[in-house]
PDB file of C-alpha atoms in Angstrom:
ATOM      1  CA  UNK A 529     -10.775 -14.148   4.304  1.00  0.00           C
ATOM      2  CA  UNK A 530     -10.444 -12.462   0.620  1.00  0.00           C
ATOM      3  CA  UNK A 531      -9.204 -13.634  -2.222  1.00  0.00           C
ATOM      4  CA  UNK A 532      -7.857 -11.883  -5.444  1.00  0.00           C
ATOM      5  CA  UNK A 533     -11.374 -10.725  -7.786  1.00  0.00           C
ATOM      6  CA  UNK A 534     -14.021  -9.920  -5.630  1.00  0.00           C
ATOM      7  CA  UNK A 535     -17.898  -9.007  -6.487  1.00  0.00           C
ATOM      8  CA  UNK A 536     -18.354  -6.814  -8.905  1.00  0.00           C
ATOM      9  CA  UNK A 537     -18.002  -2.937  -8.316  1.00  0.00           C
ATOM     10  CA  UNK A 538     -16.904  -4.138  -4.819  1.00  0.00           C
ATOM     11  CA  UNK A 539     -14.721  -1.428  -3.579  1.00  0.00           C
ATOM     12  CA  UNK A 540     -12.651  -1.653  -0.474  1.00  0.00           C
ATOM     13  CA  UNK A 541     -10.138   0.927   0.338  1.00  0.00           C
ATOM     14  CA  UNK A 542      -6.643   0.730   2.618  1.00  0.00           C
ATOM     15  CA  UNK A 543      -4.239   3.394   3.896  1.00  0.00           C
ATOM     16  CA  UNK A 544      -0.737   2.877   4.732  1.00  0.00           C
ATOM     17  CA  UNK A 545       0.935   4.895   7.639  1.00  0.00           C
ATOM     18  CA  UNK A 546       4.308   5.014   7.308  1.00  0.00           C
ATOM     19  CA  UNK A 547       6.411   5.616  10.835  1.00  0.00           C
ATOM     20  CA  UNK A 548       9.357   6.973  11.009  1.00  0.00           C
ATOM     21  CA  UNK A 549      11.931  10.299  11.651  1.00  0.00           C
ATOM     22  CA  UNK A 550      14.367   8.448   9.530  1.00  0.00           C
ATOM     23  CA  UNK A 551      12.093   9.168   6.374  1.00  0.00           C
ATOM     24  CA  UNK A 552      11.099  12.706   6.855  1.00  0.00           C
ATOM     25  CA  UNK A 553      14.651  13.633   7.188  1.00  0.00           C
ATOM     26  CA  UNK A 554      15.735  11.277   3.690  1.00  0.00           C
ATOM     27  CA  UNK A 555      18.482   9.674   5.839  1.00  0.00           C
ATOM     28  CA  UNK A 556      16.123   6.438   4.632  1.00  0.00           C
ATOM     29  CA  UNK A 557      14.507   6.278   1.568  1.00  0.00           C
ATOM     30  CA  UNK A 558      10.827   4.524   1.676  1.00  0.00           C
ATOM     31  CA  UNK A 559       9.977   1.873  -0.943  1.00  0.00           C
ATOM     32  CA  UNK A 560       7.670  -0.171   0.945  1.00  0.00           C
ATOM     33  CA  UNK A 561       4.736   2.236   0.047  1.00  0.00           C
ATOM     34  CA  UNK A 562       5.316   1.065  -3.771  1.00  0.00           C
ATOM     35  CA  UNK A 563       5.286  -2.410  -2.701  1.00  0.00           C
ATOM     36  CA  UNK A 564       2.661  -2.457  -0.879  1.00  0.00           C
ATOM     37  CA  UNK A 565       0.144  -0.678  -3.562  1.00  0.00           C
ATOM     38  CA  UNK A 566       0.973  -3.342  -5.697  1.00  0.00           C
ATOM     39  CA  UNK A 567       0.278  -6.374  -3.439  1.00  0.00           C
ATOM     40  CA  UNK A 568      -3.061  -4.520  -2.454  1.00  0.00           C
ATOM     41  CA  UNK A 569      -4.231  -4.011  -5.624  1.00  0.00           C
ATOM     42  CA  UNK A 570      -3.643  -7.633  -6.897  1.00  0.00           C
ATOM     43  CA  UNK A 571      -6.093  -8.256  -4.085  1.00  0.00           C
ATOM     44  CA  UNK A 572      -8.152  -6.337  -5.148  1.00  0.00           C
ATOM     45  CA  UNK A 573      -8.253  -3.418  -2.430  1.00  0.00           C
ATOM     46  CA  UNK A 574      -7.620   0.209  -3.773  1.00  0.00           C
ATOM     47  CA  UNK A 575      -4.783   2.540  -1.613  1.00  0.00           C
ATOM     48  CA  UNK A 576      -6.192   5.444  -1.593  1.00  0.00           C
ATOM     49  CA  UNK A 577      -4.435   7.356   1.394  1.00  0.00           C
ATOM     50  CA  UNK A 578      -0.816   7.627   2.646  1.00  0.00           C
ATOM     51  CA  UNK A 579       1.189   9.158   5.281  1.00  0.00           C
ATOM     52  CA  UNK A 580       4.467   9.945   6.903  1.00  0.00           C
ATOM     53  CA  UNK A 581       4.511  10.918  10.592  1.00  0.00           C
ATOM     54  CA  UNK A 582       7.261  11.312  13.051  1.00  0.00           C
ATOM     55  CA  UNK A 583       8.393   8.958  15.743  1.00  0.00           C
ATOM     56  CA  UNK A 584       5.646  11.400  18.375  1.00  0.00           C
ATOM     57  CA  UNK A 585       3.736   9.262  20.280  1.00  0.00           C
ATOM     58  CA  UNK A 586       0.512  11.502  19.744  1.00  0.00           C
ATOM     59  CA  UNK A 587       0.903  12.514  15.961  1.00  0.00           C
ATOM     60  CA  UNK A 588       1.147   8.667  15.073  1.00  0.00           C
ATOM     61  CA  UNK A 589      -2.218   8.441  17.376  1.00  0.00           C
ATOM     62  CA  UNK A 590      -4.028  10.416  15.729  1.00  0.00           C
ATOM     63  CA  UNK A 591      -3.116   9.590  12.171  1.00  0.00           C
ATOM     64  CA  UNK A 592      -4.303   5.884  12.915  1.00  0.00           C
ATOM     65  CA  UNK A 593      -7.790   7.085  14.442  1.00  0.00           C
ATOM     66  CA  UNK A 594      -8.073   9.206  11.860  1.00  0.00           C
ATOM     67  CA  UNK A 595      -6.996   6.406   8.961  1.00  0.00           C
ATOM     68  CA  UNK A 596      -8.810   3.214  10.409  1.00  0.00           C
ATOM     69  CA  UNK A 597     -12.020   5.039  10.692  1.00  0.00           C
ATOM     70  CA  UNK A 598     -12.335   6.252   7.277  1.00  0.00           C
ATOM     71  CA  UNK A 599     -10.915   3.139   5.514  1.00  0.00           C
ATOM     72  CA  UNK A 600     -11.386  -0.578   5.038  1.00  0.00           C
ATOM     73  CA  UNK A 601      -7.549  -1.533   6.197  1.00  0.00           C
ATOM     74  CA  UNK A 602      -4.923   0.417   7.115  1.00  0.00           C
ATOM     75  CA  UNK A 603      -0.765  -1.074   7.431  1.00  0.00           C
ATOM     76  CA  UNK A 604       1.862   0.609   8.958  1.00  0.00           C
ATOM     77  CA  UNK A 605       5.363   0.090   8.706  1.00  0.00           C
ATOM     78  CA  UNK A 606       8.542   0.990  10.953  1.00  0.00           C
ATOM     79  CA  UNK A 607       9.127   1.821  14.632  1.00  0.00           C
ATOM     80  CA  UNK A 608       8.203  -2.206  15.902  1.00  0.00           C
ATOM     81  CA  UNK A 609      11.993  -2.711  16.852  1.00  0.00           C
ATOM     82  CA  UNK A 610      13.925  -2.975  20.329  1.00  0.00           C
ATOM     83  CA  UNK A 611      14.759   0.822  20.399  1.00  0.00           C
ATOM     84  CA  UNK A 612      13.389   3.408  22.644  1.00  0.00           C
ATOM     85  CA  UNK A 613      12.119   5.475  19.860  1.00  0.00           C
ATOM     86  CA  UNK A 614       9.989   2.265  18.574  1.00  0.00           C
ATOM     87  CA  UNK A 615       6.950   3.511  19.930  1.00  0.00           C
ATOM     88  CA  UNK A 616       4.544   1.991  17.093  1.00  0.00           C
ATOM     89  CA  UNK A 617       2.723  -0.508  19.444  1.00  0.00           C
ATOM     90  CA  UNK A 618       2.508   1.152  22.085  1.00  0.00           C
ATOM     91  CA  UNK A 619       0.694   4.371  19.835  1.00  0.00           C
ATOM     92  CA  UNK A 620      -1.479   0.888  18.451  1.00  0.00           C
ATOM     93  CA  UNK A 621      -2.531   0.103  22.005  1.00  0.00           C
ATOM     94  CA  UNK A 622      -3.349   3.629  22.980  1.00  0.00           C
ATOM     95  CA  UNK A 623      -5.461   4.282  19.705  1.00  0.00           C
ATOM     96  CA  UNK A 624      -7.510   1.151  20.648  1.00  0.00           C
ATOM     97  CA  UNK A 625      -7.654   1.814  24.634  1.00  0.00           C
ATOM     98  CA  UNK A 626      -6.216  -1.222  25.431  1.00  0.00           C
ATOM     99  CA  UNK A 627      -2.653  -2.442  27.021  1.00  0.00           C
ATOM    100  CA  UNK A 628       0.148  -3.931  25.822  1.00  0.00           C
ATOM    101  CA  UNK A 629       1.477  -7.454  26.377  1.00  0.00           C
ATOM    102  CA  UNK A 630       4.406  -9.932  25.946  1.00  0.00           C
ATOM    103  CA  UNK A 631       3.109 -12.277  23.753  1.00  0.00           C
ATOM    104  CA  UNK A 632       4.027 -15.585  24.728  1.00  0.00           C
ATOM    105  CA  UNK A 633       4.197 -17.302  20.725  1.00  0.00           C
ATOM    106  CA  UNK A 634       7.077 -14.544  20.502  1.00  0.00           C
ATOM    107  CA  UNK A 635       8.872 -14.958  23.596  1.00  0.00           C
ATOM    108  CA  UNK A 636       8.874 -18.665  22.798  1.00  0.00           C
ATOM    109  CA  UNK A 637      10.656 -17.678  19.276  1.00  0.00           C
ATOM    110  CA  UNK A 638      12.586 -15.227  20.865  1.00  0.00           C
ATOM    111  CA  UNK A 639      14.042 -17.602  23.778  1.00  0.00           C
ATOM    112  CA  UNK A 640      14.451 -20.741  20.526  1.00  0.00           C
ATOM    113  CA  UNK A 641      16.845 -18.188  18.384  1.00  0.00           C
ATOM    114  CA  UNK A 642      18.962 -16.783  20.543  1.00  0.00           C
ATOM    115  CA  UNK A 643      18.545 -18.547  23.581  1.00  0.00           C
ATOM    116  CA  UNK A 644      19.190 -17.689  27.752  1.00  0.00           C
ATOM    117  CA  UNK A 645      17.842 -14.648  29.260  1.00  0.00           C
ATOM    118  CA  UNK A 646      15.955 -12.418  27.017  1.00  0.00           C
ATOM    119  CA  UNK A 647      17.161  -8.799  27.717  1.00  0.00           C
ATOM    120  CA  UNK A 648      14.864  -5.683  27.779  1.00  0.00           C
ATOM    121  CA  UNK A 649      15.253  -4.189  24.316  1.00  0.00           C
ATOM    122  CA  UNK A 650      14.212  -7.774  22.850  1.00  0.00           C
ATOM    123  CA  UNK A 651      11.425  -8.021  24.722  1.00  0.00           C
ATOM    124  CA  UNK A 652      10.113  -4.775  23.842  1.00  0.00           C
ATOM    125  CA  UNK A 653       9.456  -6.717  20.624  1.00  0.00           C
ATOM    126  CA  UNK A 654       7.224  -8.812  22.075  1.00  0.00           C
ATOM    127  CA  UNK A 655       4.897  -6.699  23.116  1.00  0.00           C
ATOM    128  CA  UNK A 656       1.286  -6.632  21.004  1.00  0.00           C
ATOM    129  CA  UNK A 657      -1.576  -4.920  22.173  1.00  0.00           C
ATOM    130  CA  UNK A 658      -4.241  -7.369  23.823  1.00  0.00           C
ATOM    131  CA  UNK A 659      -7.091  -8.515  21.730  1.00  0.00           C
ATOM    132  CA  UNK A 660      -3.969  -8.451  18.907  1.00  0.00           C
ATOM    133  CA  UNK A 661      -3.283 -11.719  16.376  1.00  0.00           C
ATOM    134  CA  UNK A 662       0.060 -12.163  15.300  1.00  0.00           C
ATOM    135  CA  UNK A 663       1.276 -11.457  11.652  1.00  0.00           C
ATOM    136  CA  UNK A 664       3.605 -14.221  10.310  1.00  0.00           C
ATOM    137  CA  UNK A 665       7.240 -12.897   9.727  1.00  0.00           C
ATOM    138  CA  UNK A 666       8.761 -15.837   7.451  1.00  0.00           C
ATOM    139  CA  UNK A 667      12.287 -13.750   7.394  1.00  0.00           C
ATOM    140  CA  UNK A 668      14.361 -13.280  10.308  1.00  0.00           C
ATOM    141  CA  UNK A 669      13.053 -11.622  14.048  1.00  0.00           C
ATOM    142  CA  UNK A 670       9.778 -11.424  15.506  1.00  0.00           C
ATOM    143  CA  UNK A 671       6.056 -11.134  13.731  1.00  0.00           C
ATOM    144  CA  UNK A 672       4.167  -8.086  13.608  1.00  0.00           C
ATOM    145  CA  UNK A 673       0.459  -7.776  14.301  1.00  0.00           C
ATOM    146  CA  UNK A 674      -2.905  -6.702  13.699  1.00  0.00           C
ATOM    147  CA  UNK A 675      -5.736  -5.240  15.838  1.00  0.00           C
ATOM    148  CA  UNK A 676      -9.271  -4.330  14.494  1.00  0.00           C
ATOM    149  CA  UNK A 677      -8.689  -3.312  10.745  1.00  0.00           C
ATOM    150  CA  UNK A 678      -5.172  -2.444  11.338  1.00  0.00           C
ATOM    151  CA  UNK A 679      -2.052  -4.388  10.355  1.00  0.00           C
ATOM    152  CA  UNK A 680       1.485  -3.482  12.061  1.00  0.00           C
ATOM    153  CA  UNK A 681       4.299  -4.766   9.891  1.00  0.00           C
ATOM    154  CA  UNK A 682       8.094  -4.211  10.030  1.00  0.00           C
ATOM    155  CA  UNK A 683       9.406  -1.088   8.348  1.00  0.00           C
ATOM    156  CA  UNK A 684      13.122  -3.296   6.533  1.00  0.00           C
ATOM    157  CA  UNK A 685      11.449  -3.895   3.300  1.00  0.00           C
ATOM    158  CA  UNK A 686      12.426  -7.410   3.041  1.00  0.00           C
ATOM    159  CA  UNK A 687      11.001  -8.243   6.306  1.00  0.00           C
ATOM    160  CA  UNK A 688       7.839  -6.253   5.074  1.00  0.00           C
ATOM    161  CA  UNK A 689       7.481  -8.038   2.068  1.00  0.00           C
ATOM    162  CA  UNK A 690       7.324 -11.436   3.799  1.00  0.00           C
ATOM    163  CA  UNK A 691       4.856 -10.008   6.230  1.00  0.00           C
ATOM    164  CA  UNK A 692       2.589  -9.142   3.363  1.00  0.00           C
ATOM    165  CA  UNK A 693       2.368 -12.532   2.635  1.00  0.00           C
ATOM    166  CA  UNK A 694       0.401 -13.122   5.733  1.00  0.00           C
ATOM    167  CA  UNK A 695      -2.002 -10.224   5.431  1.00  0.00           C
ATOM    168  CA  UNK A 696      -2.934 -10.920   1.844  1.00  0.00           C
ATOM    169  CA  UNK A 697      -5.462 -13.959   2.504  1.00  0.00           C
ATOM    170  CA  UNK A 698      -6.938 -11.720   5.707  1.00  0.00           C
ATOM    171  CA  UNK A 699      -7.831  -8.954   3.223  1.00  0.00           C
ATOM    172  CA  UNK A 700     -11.763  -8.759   2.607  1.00  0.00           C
ATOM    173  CA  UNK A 701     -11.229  -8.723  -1.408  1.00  0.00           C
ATOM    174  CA  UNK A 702     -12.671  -5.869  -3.714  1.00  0.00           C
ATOM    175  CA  UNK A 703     -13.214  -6.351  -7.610  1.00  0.00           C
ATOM    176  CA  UNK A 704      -9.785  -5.984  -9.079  1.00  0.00           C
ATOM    177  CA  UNK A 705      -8.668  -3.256 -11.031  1.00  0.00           C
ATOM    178  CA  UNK A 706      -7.642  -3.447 -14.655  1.00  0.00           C
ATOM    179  CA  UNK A 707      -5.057  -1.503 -16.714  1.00  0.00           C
ATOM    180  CA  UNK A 708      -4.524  -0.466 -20.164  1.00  0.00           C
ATOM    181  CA  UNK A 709      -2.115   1.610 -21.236  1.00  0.00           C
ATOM    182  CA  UNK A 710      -2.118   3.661 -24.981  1.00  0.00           C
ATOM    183  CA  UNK A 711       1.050   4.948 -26.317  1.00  0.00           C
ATOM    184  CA  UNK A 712       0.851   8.349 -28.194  1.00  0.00           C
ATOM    185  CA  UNK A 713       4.342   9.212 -30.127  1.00  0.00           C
ATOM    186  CA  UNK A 714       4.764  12.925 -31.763  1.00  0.00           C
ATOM    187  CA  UNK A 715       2.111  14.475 -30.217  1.00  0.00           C
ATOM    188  CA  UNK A 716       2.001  16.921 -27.025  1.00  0.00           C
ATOM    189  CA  UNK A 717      -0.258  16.748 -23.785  1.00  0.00           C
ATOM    190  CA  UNK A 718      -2.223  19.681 -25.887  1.00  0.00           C
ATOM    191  CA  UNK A 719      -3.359  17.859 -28.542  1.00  0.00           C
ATOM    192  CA  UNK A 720      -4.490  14.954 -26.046  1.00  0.00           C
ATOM    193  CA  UNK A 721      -6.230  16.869 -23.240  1.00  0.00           C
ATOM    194  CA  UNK A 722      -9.479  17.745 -25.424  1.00  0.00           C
ATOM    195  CA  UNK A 723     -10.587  14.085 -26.687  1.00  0.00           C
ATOM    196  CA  UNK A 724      -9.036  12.699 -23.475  1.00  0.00           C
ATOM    197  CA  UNK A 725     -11.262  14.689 -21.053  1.00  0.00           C
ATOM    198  CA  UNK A 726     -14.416  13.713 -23.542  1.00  0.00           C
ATOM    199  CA  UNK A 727     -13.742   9.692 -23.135  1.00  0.00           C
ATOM    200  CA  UNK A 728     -13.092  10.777 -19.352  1.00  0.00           C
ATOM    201  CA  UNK A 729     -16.183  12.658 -18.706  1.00  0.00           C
ATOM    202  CA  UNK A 730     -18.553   9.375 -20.270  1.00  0.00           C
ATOM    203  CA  UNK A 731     -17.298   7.298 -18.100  1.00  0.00           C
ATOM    204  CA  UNK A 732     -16.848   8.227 -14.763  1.00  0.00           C
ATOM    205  CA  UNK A 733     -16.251   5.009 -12.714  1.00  0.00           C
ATOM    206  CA  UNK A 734     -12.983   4.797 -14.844  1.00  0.00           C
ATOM    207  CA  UNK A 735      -9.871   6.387 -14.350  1.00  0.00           C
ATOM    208  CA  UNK A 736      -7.283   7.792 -17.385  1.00  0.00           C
ATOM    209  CA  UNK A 737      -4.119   9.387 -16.867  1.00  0.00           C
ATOM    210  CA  UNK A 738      -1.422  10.678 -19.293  1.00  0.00           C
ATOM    211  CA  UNK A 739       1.751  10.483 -18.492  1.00  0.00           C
ATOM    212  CA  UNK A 740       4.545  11.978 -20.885  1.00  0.00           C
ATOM    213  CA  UNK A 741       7.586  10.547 -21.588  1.00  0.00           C
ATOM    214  CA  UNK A 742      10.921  12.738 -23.580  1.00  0.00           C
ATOM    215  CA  UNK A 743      14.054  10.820 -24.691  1.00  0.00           C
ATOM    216  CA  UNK A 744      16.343  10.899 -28.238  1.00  0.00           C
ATOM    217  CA  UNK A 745      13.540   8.639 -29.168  1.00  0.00           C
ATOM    218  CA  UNK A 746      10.789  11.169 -29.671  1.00  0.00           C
ATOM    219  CA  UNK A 747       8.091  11.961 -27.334  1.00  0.00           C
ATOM    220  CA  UNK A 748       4.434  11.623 -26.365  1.00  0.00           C
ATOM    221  CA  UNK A 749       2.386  10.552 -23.549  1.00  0.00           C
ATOM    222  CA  UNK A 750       1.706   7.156 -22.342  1.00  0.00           C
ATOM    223  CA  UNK A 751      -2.280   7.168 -21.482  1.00  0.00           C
ATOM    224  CA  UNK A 752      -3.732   4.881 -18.667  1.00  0.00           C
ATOM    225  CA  UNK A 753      -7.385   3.692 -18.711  1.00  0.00           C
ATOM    226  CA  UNK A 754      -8.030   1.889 -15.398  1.00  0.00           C
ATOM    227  CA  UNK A 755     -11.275   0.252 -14.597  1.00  0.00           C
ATOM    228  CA  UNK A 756     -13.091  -2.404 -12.593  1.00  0.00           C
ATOM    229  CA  UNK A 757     -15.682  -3.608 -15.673  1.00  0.00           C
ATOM    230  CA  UNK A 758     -13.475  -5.398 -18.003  1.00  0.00           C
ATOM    231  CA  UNK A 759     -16.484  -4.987 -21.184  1.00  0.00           C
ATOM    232  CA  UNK A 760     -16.371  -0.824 -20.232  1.00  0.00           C
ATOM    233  CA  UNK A 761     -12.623  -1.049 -20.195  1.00  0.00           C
ATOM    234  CA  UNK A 762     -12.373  -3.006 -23.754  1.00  0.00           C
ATOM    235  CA  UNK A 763     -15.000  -0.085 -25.312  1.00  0.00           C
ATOM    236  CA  UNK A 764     -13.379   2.709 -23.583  1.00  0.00           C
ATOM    237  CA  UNK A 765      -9.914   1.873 -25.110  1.00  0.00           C
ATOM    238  CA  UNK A 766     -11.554   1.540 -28.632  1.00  0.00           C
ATOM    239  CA  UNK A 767     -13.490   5.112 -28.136  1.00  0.00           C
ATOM    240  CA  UNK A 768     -10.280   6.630 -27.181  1.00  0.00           C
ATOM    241  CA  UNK A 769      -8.228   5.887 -29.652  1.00  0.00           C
ATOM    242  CA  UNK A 770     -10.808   6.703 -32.564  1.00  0.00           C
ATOM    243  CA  UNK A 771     -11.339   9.951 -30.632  1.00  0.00           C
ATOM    244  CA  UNK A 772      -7.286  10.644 -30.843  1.00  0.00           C
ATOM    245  CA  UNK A 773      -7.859   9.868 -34.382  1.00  0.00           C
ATOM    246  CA  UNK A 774     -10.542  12.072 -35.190  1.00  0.00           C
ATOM    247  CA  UNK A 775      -8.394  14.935 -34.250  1.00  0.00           C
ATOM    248  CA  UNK A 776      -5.558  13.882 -36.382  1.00  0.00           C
ATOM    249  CA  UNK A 777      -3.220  11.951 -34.130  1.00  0.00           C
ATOM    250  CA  UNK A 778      -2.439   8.550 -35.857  1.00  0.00           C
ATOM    251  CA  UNK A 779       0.598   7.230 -34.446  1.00  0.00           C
ATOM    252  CA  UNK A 780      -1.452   5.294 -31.816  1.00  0.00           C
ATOM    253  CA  UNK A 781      -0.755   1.639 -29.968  1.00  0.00           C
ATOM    254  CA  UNK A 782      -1.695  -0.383 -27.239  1.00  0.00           C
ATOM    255  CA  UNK A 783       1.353  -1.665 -24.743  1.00  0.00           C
ATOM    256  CA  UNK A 784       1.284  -3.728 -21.990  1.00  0.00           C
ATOM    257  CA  UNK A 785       2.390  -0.995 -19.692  1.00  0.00           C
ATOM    258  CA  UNK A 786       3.664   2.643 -18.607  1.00  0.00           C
TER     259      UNK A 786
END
């Protein structure tokens, strides 16, 4: 199990797949991406991949091959309903060569909420490829699950959300990354680029981003330094901003964020 701040320079990586026709045609827009970056990267792991495929059996195959084999962890969201187009664990199975099966923790739940004969498009929700562990869903209908390095979650955000919850302490922890963000006002992504690609270039395990901002207020860019050594990310912050003002900027300050 992982915890939040890992060893040092530790770097594990994730992917999320996200499933669904309903989000390549905008009918549904997708915040669970944002959501889950965030939870991930309190625990340390680094999202580094995502994608969008269609509700085709073999395109969602090979995206999850393709994902779990280069990264750490990968989650997917949608298509784990009772419809016939909620093909997600049955693409799972496929991509691991095994079969599906009713699990019998779900059918129990299943039968306790709503009682009597379970009818077909329930029980398609209780299906979870064998050799699977169950994924806790403390909201409302059945759990998801994971296989391997994969975790299959629900794609209703709020149901998503509380099924994060149970893949957090399964997560194999990396060192967690650190922010800083430096506000420039009155001064153009031009004057920034030169002293901001110097810092960049002497430290490469960092990353720093500007990110402009326009308003009635004024304008400037918001610069991000991002880093996993907390002593590099305290000196890099100093060296940029007496690099922005050797080339005259001087309305310069730290916030907390973008």
């Amino acid at each position: 199990m992982g915890s939040p701040g890992g060893a040092q320079g530790e770097v594990v990586t994730a992917a999320v797949l996200i499933i669904g026709d309903e989000i390549l045609s905008g009918r549904t827009q997708d915040t669970n991406l944002r959501d889950i970056a965030k939870y991930l990267g309190v625990h340390g792991v680094d999202l580094v991949e995502a994608r969008t495929v269609p509700d085709i059996m073999e395109e969602i195959i090979a995206a999850l091959n393709a994902l779990r084999a280069r990264y750490d962890y990968v989650i997917t969201t949608g298509g784990i309903g009772p419809t016939h187009d909620d093909i997600t664990a049955d693409a799972v199975a496929q991509a691991f060569g095994v079969e599906l099966q009713e699990h019998p923790d779900i059918l129990a739940m299943m039968t306790a909420r709503w009682g009597g004969e379970l009818n077909a498009a329930r029980r398609r929700m209780a299906r979870v490829p064998v050799g699977g562990d169950l994924v806790k869903n403390p909201v409302q209908g059945p759990p998801g699950f994971t296989i391997g390095n994969v975790f299959v979650l629900a794609g209703v955000p709020q149901i998503m959300r509380g099924m994060l919850e149970d893949v957090g302490p399964r997560l194999r922890s990396g060192a967690v990354v650190l922010s800083r963000t430096v506000r420039v006002e009155g001064s153009g992504e031009g004057a920034l680029a030169a002293p901001l690609e110097a810092v960049a270039k002497s430290h490469p395990a960092m990353s720093l981003g500007s990110y402009p901002f326009y308003g009635e207020g004024g304008f400037g860019s918001n610069l991000v330094l991002r880093g996993r050594d907390p002593v590099e990310l305290e000196g890099t912050v100093a060296e940029l901003i007496a690099a922005l003002k050797a080339v005259g900027i001087e309305t310069i300050r730290e916030v907390d964020a973008v």
